[in-house]
CSV table of C-alpha atoms in Angstrom, one decimal:
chain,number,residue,atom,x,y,z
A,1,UNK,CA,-40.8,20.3,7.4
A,2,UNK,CA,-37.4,20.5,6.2
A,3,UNK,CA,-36.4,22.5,3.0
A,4,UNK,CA,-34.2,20.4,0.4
A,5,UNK,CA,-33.2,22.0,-3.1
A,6,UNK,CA,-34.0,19.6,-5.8
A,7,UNK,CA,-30.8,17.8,-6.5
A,8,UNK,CA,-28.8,18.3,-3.3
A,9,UNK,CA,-26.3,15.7,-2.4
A,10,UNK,CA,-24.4,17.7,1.1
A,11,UNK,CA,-20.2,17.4,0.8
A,12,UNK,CA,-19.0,15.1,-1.3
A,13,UNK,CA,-17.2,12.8,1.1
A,14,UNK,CA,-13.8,10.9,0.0
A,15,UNK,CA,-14.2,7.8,1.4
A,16,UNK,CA,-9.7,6.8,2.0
A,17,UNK,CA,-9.5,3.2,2.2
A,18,UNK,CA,-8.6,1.5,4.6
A,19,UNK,CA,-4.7,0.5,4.6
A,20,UNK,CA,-2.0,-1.0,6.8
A,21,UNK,CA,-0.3,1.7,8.8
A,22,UNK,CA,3.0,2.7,6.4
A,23,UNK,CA,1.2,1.8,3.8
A,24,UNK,CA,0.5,4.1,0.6
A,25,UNK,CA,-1.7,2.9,-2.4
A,26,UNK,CA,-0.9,1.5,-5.9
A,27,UNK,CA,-3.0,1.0,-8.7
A,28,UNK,CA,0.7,-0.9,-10.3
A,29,UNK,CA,1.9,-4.1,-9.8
A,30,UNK,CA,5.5,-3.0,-8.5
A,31,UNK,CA,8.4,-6.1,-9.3
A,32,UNK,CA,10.3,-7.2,-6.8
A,33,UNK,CA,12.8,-10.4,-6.2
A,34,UNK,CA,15.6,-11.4,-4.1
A,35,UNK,CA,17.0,-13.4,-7.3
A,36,UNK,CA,16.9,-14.0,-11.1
A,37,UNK,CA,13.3,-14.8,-12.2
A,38,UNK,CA,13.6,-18.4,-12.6
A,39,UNK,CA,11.9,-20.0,-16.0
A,40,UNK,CA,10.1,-22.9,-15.4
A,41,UNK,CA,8.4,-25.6,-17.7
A,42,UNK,CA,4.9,-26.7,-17.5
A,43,UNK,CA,5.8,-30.1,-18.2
A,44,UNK,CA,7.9,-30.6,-15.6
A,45,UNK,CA,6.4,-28.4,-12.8
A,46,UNK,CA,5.0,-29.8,-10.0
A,47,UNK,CA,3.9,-28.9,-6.1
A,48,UNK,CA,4.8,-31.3,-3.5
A,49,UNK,CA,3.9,-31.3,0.3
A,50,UNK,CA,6.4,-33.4,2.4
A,51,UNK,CA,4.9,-34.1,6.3
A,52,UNK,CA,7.6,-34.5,9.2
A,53,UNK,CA,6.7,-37.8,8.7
A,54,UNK,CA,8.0,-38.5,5.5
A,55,UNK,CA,5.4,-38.8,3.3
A,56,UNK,CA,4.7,-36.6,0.4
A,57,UNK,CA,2.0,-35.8,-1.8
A,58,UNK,CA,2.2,-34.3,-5.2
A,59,UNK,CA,0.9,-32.4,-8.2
A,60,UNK,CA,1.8,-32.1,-11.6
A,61,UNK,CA,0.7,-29.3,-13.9
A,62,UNK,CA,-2.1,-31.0,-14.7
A,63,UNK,CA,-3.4,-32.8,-11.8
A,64,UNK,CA,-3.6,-29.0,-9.8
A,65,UNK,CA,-5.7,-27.7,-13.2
A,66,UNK,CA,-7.7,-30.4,-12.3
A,67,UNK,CA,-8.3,-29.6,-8.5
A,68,UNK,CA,-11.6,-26.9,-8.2
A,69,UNK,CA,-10.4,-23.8,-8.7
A,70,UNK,CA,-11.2,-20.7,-6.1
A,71,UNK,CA,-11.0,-17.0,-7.7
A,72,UNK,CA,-9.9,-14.8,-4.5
A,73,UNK,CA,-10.4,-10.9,-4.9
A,74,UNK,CA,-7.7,-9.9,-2.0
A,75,UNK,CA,-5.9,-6.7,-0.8
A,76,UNK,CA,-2.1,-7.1,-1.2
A,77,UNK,CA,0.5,-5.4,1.0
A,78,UNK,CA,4.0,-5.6,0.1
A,79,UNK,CA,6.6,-4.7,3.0
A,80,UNK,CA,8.3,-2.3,0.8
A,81,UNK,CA,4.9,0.2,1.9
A,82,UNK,CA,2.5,-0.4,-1.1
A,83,UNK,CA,-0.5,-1.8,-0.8
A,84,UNK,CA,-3.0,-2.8,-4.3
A,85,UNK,CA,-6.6,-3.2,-3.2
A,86,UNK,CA,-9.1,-5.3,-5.0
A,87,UNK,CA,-6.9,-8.0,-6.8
A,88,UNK,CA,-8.2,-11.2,-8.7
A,89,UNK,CA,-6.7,-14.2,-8.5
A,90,UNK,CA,-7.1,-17.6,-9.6
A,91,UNK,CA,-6.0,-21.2,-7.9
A,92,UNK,CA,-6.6,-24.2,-5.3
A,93,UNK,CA,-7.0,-23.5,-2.1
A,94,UNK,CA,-4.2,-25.2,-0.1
A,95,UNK,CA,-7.4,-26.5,2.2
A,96,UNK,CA,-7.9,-28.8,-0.9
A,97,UNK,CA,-4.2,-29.4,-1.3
A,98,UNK,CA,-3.9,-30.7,2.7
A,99,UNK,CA,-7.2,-32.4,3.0
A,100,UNK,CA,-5.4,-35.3,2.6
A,101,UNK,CA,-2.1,-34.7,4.6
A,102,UNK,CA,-1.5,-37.0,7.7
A,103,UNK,CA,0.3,-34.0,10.0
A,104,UNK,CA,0.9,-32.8,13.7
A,105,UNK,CA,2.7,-30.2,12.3
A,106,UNK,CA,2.5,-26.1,13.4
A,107,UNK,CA,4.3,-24.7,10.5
A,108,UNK,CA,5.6,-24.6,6.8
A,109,UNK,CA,8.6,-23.6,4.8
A,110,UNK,CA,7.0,-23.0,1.4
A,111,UNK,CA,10.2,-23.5,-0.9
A,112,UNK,CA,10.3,-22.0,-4.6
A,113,UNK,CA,12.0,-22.6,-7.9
A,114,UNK,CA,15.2,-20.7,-7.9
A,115,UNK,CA,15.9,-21.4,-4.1
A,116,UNK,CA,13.7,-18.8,-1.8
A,117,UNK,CA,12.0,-20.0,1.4
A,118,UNK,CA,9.5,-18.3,4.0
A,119,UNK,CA,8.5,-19.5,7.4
A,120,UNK,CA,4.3,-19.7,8.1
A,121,UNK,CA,2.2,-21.2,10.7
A,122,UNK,CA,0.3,-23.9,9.3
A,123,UNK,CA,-2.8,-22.3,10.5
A,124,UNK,CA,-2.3,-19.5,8.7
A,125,UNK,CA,-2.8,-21.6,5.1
A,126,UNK,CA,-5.8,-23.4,6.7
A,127,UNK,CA,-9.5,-21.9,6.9
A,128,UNK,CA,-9.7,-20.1,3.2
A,129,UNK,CA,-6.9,-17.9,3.6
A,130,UNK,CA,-3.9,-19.1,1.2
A,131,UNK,CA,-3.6,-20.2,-1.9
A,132,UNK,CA,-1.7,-21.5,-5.0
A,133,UNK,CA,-2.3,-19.1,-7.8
A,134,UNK,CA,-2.0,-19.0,-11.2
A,135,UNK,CA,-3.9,-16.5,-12.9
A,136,UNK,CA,-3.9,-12.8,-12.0
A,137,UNK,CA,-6.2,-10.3,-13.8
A,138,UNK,CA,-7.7,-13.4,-16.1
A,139,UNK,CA,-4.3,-14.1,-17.4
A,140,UNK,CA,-1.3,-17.1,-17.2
A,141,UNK,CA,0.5,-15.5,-14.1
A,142,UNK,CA,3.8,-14.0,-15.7
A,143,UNK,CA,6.8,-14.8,-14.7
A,144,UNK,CA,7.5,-12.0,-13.4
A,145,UNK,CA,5.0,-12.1,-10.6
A,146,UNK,CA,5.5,-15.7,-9.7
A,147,UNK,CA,4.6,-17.5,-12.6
A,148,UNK,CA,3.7,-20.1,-13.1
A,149,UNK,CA,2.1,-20.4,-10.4
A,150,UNK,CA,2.7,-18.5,-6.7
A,151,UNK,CA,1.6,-18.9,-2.7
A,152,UNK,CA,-1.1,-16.3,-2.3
A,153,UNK,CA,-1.4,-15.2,1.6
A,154,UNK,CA,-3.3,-12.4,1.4
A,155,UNK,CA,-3.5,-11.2,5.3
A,156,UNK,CA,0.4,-11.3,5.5
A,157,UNK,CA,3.0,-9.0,3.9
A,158,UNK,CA,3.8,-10.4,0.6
A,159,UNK,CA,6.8,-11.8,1.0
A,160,UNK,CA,5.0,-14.7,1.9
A,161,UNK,CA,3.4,-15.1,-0.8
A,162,UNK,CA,6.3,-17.2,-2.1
A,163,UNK,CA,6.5,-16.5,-6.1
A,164,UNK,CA,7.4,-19.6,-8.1
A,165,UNK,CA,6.3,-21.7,-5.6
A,166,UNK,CA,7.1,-25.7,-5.4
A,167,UNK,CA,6.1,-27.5,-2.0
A,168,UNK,CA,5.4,-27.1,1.4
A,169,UNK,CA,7.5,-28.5,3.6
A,170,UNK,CA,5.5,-29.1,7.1
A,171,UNK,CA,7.8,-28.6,10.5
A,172,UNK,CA,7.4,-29.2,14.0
A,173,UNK,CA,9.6,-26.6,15.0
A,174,UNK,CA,9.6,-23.1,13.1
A,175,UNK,CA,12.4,-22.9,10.5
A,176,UNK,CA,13.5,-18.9,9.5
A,177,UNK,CA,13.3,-18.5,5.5
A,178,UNK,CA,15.4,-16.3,3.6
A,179,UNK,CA,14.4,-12.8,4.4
A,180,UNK,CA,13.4,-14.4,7.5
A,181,UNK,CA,16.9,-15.1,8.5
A,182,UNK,CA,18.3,-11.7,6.9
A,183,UNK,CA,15.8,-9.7,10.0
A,184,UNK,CA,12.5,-9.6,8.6
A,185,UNK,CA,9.9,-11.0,11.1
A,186,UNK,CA,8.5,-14.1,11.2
A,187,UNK,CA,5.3,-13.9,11.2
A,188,UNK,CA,5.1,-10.6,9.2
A,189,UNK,CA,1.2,-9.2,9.5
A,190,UNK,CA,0.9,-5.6,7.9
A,191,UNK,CA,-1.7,-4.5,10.6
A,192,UNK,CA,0.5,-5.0,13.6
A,193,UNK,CA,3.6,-3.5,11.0
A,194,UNK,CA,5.4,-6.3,11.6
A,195,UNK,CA,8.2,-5.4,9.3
A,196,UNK,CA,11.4,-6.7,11.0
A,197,UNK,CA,12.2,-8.5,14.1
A,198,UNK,CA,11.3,-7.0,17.1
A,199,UNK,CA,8.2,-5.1,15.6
């Protein structure tokens, strides 16, 4: 039989989480934008998805408060090398938001108040993995972080989450978005470090 001194625990372990490679951990919510922040109104805000056929369906304010409402606790890894574990978010699911698009299309520009676009696979907003958002930490999203409301795609590098976020537009071909186009990859998925094109 074994000898144990009343109140031994062994080594404290440090349990590192587990993070992209290049990646270092923040417990802050670094600000980054390629523009101004844009200020937009609730009254006139909306969220439209046009198919490649034409047809568009859309949201105001109001109608997405309506929608159910998902509250996502994601990991968050921006391509400038931090990563913030263990966020809260709340939105609609963009499952809810195409159950009733008519589409053969592959991909999506999401397109953003103030002008930015970025390039996804359609797939890749399907199956519980994106999101529009508009609460983060139990509070109105600011502005500064996309508000008033932002794409939320969690398993790519964050400039895919497009902040200030305004439609969808579905493709047949893939269409580059704006850091797309200035060399950042395409597809952009922090555990293969797909940073730029040709990673």
């Amino acid at each position: 039989m074994g000898i144990v001194s009343p109140g031994f625990q062994g080594r404290p372990r440090t349990q590192e989480p587990a993070l992209p490679p290049g990646q270092y951990l923040t417990e802050d919510f670094p600000v980054l934008s390629a523009g101004p922040t844009p200020r937009v109104s609730l009254d006139t805000w909306e969220f439209v998805i046009s198919a490649e056929n034409g047809s568009e369906h859309r949201w105001s304010w109001q109608e997405l408060m309506a929608l159910p409402q998902e509250t996502p606790m994601v990991d968050i890894h921006c391509v400038t090398r931090w990563s913030k574990l263990g966020t809260n978010w709340q939105g609609v699911s963009l499952d809810t938001l195409l159950a009733d698009v008519d589409t053969g299309a592959h991909f999506a520009l999401a397109h953003s108040y103030g002008g930015y676009t970025t390039n996804l696979p359609l797939d890749d907003l399907r199956g519980g993995q994106a999101w529009v958002v508009h609460t983060f930490d139990g509070a109105p999203l600011p502005a500064e972080h996309g508000g008033p409301a932002r794409l939320l795609v969690p398993h790519l590098y964050f400039w895919k989450s497009a902040k200030w976020v305004r439609g969808l537009r579905l493709k047949t071909m893939d269409e580059p978005g704006f850091w797309e186009t200035a060399g950042y990859h395409d597809y952009g998925d922090p555990w293969r470090e797909q940073r730029y094109q040709g990673d």
